[in-house]
Short mmCIF file of C-alpha atoms in Angstrom, two decimals:
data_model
loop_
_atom_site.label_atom_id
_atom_site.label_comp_id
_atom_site.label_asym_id
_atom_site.label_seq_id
_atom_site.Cartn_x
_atom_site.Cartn_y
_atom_site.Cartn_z
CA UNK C 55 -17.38 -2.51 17.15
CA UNK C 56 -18.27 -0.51 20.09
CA UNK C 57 -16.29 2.43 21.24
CA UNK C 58 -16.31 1.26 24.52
CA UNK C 59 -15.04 -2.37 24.18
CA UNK C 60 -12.08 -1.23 21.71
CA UNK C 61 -8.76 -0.16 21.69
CA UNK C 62 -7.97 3.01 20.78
CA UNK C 63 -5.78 5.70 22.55
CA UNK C 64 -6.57 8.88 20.48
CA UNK C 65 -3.89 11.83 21.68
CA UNK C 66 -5.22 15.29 21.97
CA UNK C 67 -1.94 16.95 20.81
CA UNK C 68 0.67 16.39 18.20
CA UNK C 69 3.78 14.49 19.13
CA UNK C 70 7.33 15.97 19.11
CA UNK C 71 8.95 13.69 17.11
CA UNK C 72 6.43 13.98 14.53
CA UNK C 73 7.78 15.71 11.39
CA UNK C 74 4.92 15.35 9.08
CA UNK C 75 0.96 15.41 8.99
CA UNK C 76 0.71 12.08 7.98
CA UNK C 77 3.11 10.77 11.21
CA UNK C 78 1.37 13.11 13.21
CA UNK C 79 -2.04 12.38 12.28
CA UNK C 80 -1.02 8.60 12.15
CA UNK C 81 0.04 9.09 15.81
CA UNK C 82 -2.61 11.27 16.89
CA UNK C 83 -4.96 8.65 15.25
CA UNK C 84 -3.86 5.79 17.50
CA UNK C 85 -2.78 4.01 14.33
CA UNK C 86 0.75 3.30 15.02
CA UNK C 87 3.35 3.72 18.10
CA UNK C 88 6.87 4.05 18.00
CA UNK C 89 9.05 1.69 19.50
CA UNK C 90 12.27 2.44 18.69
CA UNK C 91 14.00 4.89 15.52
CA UNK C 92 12.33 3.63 12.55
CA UNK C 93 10.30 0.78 14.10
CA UNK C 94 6.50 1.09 14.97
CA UNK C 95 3.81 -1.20 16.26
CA UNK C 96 0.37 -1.16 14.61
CA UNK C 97 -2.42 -0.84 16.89
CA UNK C 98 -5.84 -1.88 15.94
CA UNK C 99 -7.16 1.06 13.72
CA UNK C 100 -4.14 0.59 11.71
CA UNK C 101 -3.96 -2.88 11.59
CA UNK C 102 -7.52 -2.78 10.61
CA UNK C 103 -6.40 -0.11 7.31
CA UNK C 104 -3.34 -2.08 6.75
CA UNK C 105 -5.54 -5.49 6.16
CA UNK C 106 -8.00 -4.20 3.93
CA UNK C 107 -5.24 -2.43 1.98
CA UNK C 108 -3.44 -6.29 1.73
CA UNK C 109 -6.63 -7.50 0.68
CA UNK C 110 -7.37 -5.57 -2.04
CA UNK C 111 -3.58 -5.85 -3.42
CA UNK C 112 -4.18 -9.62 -3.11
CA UNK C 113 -7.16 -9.22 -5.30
CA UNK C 114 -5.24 -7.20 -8.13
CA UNK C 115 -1.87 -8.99 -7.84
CA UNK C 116 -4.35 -12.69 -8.50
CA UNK C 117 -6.38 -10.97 -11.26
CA UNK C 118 -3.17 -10.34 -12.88
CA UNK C 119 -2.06 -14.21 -12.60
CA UNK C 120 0.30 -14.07 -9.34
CA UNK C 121 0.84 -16.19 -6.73
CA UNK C 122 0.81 -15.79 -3.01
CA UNK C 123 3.69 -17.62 -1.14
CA UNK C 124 5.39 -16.52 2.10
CA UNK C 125 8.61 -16.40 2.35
CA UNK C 126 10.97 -16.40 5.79
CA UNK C 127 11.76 -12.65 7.59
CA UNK C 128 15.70 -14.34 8.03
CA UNK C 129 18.03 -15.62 4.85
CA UNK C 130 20.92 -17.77 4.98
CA UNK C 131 23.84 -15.47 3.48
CA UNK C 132 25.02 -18.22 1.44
CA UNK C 133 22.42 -17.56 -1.02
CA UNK C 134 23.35 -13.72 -0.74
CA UNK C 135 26.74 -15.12 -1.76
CA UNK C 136 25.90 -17.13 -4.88
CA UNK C 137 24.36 -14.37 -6.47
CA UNK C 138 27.13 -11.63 -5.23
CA UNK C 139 24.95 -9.27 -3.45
CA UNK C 140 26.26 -10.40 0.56
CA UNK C 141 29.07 -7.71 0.29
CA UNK C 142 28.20 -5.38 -2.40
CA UNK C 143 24.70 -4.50 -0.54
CA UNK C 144 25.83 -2.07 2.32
CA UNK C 145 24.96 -1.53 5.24
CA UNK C 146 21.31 -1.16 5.14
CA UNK C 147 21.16 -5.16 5.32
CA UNK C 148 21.47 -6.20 8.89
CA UNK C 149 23.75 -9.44 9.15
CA UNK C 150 23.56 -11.81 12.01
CA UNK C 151 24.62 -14.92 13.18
CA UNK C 152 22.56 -17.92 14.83
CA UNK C 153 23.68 -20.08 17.41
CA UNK C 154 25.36 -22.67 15.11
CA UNK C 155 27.94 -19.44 14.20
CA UNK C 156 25.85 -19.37 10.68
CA UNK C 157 25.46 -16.10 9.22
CA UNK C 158 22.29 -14.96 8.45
CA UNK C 159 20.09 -12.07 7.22
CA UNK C 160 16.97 -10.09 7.81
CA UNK C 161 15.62 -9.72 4.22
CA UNK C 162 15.67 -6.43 3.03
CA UNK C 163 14.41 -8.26 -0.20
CA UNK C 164 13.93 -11.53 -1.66
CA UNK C 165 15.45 -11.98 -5.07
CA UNK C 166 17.87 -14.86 -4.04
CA UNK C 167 15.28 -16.50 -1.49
CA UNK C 168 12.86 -16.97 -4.41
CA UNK C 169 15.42 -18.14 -6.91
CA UNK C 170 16.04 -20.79 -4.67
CA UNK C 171 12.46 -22.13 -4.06
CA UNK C 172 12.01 -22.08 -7.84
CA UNK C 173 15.06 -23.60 -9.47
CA UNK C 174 14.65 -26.46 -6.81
CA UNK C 175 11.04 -27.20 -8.52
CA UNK C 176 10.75 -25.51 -11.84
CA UNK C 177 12.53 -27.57 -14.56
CA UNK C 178 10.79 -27.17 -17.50
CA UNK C 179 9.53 -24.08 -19.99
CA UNK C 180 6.40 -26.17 -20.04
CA UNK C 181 5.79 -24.59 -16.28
CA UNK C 182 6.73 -21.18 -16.90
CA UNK C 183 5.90 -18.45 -16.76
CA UNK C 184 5.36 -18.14 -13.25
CA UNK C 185 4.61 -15.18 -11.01
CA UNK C 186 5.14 -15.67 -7.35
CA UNK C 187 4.23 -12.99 -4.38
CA UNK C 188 3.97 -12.46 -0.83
CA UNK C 189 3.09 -10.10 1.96
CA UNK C 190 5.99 -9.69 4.58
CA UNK C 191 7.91 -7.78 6.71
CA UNK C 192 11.26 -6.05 5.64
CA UNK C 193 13.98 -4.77 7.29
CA UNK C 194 16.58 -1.86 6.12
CA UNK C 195 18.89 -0.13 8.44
CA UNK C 196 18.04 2.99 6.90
CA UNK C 197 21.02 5.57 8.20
CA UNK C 198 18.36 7.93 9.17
CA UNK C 199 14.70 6.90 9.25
CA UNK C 200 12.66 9.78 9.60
CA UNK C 201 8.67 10.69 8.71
CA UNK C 202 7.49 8.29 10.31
CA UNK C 203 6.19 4.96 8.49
CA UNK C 204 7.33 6.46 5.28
CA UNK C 205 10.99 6.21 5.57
CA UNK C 206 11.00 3.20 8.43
CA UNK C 207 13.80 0.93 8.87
CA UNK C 208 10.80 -2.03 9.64
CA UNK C 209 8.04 -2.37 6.48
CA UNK C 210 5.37 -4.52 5.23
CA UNK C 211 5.70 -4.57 1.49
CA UNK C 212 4.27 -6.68 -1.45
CA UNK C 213 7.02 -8.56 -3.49
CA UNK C 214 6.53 -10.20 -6.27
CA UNK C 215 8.92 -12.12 -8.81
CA UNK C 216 8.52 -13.46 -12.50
CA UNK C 217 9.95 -16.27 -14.00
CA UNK C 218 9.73 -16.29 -18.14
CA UNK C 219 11.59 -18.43 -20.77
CA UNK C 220 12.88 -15.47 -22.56
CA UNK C 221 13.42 -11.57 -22.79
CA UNK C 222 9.59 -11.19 -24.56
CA UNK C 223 8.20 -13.45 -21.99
CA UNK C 224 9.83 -11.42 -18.97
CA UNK C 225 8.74 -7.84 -20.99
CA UNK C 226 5.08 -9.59 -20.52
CA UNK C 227 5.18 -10.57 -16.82
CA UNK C 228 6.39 -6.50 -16.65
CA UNK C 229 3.77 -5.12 -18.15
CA UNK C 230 1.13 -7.17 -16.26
CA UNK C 231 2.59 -5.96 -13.16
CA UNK C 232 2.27 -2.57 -14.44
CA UNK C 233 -1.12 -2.51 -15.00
CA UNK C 234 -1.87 -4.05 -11.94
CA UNK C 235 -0.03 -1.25 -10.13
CA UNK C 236 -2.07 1.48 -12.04
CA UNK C 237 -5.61 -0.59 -10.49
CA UNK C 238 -4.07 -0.40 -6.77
CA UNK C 239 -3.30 2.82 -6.72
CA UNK C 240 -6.89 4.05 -8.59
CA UNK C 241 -8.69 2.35 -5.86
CA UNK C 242 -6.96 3.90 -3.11
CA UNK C 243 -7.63 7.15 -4.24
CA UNK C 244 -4.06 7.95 -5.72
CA UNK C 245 -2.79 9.17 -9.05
CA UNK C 246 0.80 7.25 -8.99
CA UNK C 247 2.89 8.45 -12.03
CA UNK C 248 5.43 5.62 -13.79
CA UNK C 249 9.03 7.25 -13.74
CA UNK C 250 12.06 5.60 -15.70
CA UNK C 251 14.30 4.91 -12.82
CA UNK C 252 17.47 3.60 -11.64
CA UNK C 253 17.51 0.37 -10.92
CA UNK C 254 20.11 0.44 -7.63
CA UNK C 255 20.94 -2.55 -5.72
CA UNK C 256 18.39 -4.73 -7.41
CA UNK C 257 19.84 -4.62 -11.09
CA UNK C 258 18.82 -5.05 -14.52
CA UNK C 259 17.96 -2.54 -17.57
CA UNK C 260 13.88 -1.59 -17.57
CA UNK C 261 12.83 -0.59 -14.22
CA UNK C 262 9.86 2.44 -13.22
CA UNK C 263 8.80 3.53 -9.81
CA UNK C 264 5.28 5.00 -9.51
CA UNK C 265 5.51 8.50 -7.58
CA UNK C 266 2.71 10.53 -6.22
CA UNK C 267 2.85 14.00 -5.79
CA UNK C 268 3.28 15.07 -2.30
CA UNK C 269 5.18 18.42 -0.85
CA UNK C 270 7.36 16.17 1.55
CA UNK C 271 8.32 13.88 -1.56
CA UNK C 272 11.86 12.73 -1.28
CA UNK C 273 12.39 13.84 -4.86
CA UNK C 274 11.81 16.56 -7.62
CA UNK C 275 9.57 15.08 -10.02
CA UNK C 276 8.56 17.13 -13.42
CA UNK C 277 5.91 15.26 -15.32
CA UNK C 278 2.95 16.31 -17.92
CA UNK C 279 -0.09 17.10 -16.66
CA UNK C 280 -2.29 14.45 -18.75
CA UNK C 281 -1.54 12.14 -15.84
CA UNK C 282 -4.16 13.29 -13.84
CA UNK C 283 -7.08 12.84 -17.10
CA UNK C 284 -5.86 9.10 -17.92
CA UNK C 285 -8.72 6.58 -17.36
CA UNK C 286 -7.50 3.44 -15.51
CA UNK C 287 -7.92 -0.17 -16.64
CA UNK C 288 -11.08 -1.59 -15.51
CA UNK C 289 -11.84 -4.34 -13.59
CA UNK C 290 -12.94 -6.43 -16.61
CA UNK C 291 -9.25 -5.97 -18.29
CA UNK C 292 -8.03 -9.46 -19.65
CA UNK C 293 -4.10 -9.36 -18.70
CA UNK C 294 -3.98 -12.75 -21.01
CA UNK C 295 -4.13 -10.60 -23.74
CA UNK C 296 -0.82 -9.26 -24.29
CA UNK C 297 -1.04 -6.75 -26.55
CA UNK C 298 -3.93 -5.11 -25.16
CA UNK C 299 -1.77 -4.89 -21.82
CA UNK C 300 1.84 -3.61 -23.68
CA UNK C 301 -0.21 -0.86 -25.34
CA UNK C 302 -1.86 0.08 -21.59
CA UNK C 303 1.91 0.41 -20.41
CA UNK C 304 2.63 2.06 -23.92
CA UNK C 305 -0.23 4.80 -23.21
CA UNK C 306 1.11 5.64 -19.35
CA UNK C 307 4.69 6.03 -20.36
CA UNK C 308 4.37 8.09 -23.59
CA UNK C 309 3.86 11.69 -21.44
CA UNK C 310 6.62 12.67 -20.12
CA UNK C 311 7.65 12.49 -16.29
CA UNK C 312 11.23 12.46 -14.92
CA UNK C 313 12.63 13.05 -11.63
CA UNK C 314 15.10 16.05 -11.57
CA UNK C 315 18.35 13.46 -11.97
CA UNK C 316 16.81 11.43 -15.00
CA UNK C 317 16.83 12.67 -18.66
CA UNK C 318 16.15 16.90 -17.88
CA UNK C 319 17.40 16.97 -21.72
CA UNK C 320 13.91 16.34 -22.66
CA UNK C 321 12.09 19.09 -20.61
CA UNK C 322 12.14 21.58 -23.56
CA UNK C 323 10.01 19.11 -25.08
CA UNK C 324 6.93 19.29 -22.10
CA UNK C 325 5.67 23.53 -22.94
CA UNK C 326 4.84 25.04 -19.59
CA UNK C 327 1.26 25.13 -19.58
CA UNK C 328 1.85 21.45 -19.43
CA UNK C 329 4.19 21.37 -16.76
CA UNK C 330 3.64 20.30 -13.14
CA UNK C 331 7.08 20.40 -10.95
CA UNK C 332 6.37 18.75 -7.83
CA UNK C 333 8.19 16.79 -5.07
CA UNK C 334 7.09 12.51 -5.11
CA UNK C 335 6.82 9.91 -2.36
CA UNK C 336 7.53 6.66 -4.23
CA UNK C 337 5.22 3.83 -3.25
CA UNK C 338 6.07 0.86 -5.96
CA UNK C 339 9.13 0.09 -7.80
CA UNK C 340 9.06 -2.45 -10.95
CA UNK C 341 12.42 -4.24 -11.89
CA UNK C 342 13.25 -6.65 -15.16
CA UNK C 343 16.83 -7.91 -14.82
CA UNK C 344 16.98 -10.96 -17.28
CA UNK C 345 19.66 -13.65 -16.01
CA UNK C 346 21.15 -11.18 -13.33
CA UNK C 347 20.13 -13.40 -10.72
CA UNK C 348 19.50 -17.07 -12.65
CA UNK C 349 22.88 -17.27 -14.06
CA UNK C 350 25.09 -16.96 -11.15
CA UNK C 351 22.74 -18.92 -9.00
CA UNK C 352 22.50 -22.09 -11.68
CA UNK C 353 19.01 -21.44 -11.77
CA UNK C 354 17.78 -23.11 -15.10
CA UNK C 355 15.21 -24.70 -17.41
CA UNK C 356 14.87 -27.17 -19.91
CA UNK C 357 13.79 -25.06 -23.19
CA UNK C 358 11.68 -26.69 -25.94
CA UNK C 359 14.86 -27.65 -27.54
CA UNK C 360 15.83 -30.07 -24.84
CA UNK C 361 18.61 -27.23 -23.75
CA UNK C 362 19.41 -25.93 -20.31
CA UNK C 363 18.34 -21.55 -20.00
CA UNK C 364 18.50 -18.94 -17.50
CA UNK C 365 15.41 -18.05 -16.36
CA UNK C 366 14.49 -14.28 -17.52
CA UNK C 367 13.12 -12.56 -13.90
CA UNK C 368 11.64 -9.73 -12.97
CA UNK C 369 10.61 -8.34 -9.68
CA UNK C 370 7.76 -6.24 -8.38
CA UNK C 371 7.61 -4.59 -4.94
CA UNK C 372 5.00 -2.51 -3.41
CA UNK C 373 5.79 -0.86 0.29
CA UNK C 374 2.38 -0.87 1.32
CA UNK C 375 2.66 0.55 5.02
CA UNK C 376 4.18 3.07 3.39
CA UNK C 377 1.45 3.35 0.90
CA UNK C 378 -0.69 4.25 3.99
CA UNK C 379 1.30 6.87 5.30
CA UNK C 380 1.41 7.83 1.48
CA UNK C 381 -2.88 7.70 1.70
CA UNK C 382 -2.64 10.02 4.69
CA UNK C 383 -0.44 12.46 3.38
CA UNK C 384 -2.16 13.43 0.62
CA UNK C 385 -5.93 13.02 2.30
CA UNK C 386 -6.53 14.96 5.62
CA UNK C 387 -7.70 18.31 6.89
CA UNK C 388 -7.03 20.21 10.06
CA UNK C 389 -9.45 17.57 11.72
CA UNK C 390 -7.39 14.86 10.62
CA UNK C 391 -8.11 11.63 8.18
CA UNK C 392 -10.03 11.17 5.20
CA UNK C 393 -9.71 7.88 4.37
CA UNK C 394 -10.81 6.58 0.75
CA UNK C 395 -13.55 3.64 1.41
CA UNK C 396 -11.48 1.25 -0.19
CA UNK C 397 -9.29 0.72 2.89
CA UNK C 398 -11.38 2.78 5.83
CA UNK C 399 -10.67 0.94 9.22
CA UNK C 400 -14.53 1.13 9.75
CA UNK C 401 -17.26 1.82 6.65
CA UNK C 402 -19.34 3.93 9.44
CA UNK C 403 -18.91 5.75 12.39
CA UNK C 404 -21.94 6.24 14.60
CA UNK C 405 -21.91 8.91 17.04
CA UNK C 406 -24.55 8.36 20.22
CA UNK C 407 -24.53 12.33 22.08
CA UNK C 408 -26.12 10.73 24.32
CA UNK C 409 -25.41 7.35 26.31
CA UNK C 410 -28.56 6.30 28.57
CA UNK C 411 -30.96 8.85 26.68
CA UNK C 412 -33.98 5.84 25.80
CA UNK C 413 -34.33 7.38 22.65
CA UNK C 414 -30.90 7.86 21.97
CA UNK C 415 -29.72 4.61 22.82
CA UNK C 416 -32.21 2.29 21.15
CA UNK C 417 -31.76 4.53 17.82
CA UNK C 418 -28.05 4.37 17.54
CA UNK C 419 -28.19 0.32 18.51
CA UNK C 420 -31.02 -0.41 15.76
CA UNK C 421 -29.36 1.82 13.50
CA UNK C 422 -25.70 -0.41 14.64
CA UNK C 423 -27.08 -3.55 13.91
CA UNK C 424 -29.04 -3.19 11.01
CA UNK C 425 -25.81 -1.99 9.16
CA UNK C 426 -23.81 -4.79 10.65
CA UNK C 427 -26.22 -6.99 9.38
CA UNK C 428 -25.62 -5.76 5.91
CA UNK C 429 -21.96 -5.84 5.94
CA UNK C 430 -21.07 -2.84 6.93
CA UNK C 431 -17.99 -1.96 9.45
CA UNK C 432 -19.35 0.20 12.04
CA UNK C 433 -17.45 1.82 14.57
CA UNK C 434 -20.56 2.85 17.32
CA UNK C 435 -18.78 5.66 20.20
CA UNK C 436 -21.22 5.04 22.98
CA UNK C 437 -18.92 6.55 25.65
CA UNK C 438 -20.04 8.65 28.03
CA UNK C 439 -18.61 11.69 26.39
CA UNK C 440 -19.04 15.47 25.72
CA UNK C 441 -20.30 16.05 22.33
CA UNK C 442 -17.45 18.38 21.15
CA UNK C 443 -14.58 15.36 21.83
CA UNK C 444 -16.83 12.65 20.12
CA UNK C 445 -16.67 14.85 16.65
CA UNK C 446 -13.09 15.55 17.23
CA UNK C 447 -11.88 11.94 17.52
CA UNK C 448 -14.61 11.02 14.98
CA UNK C 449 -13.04 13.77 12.61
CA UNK C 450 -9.50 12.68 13.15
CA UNK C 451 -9.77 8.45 12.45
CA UNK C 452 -11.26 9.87 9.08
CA UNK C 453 -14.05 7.49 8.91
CA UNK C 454 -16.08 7.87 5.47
CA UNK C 455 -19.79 8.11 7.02
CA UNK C 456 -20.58 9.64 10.24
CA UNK C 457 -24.12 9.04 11.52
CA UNK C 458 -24.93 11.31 14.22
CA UNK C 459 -27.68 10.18 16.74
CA UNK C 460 -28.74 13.25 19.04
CA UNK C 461 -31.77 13.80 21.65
CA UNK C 462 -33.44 16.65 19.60
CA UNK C 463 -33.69 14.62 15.96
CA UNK C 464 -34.70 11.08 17.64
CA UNK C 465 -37.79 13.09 18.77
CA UNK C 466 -38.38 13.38 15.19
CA UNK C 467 -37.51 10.32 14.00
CA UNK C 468 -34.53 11.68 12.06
CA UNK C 469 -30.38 10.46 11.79
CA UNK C 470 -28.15 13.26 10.61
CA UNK C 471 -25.25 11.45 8.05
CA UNK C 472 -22.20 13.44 7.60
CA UNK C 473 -19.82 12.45 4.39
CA UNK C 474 -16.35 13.56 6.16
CA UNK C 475 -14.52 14.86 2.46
CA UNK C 476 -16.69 17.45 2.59
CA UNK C 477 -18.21 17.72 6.38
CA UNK C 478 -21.72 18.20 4.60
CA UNK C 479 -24.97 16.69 6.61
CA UNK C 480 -28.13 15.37 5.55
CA UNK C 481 -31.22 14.53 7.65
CA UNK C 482 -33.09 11.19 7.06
CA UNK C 483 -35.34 8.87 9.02
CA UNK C 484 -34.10 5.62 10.23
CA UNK C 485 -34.71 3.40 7.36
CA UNK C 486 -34.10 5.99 4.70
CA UNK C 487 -30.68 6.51 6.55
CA UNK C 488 -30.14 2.32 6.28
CA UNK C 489 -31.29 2.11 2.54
CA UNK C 490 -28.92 5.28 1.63
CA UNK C 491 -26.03 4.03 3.56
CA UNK C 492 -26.08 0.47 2.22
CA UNK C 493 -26.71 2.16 -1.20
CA UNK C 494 -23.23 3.61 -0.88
CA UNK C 495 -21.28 0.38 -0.06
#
């Protein structure tokens, strides 16, 4: 993409209404825009981050043996009803009403949506289990949405819901979905801790959310500091084999980590030296709730006994535009974004100092299309720029790579490449730059 063709309002200065780097930066950035308290557009860049991010959930959630539906944004509140949850859930669910006088829902979550589409088709144990997820917008009336994208009344989040014959069954689907959390967060650059936690307005008896450390957490979090020397799950990890997955889940949750309201008996346990007392964003929340849902719903199979059970659910949800402020928060500078390469907007940034130099230009073009050839996002500024405001907005989108194409090395031959998480240069020729940057992909 070329700087000049593409959409991207940079700002200069940090908004008043931002209350956090990552909302500033995220502003500043030209990633989102606010529309209204707690509701943001996504502009290009950010769209760009917030698809790569979906498409590497997608691949863990399938590896892991999901599902991808979609589901509708609105609800009919009569399945709200059947389950209970229509007037218990408070006000953070926004109720309307169509034109027939029907009352209706934004979904602030899916549970009873999803218990529907499966106890129309699922009848026997012979089709379970079953894991089913989608990608889709929320919406919670949060009572005061603040931080930008992390605390947003409007979210994209990754929900996912199980569907087992029986409590050992469900414990299964669980721990799959734990794992597969673990692999997300690893390949976005994050250490995410699993928490015992309370399971709220969802329900049920097992649930963990997976915290990472951040100053503007929302809550205390004391945990042991083996977190940050586990090794995560590879790629190659078989989640058909049960055992080897329950003793994963086994290994994550033996060291201790609490937030300040949940067990503090068992602090005297965790010595100091081992200590790390932090605040946590939370960016994925597991829930097993057996029948909660399947029993007042009807929602039933036939068991290998030829008798009518509950199905045993689970559900699984994953706020990933919040994961990207999350990303943000914990990876920037005073020049802005670092982005991890997994979910970069662009792979490359090439920087032309100067637009109509012959040199110049045919360098930074060769150099653009060769990598674009090879797969490789490149974001080429060929505006008609000083130099000083092409590294500043450069530094602040956070782009891995920055190749920077200037009169005085083209004379020579030679492409300065700048890694931006630690704004160190080297000097190569052309080709040597193309072979080393397509090594790195």
């Amino acid at each position: 993409m070329r700087f000049l063709n593409y959409f991207l309002p940079v700002l200069k200065a940090s908004p008043k209404e931002a209350e956090i780097s990552s909302h500033s930066l995220m502003l500043r950035a030209a990633l989102i825009r606010q529309q209204s308290s707690g509701i943001y557009s996504w502009l290009p860049l950010g769209k760009r981050v917030l698809d790569k991010l979906c498409k590497l959930v997608r691949e863990e959630q399938n590896r892991a043996g999901a599902i991808e539906i979609l589901m509708p944004t609105i609800q009919p509140a009569s399945l709200w009803r059947e389950s209970g949850r229509y007037d218990s859930y408070g006000k953070e669910m926004l109720r309307i009403q169509d034109r027939q006088n029907r009352d209706m829902l934004y979904g602030p979550t899916n549970e009873e949506l999803v218990t529907d589409i499966v106890r129309s088709y699922v009848r026997s144990h012979k089709d379970l289990p079953l894991n089913l997820y989608q990608i889709q917008w929320k919406f919670r009336d949060e009572i005061r949405p603040r931080f930008g994208i992390m605390r947003a009344r409007e979210f994209l989040m990754k929900d996912a819901y199980s569907f087992d014959c029986d409590s050992a069954g469900a414990r299964a689907s669980y721990n799959r979905m734990f794992v597969a959390y673990l692999r997300v967060f690893a390949r976005i650059g994050l250490v995410a801790i699993p928490i015992s936690a309370d399971s709220g307005p969802i329900g049920g008896d097992m649930s963990h959310e997976f915290i990472i450390l951040s100053q503007v957490g929302e809550s205390s979090v004391v945990c042991d500091q083996k977190y940050f020397d586990m090794r995560i799950p590879s790629a190659e990890i078989d989640f058909s084999d049960k055992k080897k997955i329950a003793s994963i889940v086994c290994e994550w949750t033996d060291p201790y980590a609490a937030t300040e309201d949940m067990h503090p008996e068992a602090l005297a346990d965790l010595s100091a030296r081992n200590r790390i007392s932090a605040r946590g964003i939370e960016v994925g929340h597991l829930f097993s709730f057996g029948t909660k849902y399947s029993n007042p719903m009807c929602a039933r199979f036939i068991g290998i006994d030829g008798k009518n059970y509950p199905f045993f659910m689970g559900s699984y949800g994953m706020g990933l535009s919040r994961l990207v402020g999350a990303v943000v928060e914990s990876s920037h500078d005073k020049k802005g974004i670092i982005w991890p390469k997994a979910i970069a907007p662009f792979d490359v940034g090439i920087i032309n100092l100067k637009p109509g130099d012959v040199l110049c230009d045919r360098f930074a073009d060769s150099c653009y299309q060769q990598l674009e050839n090879a797969g490789i996002d490149c974001l080429l500024d060929d505006r008609n720029e000083q130099s000083g405001s092409k590294f500043a907005t450069m530094d602040l989108i956070g782009l891995p790579l920055q190749i920077i194409i200037g009169p005085r090395n083209v004379l020579k031959g030679e492409i300065e490449i700048k890694d931006r998480k630690n704004n160190q240069g080297e000097v190569f020729s052309l080709d040597a730059m193309i072979n080393r940057v397509t090594a790195k992909q």
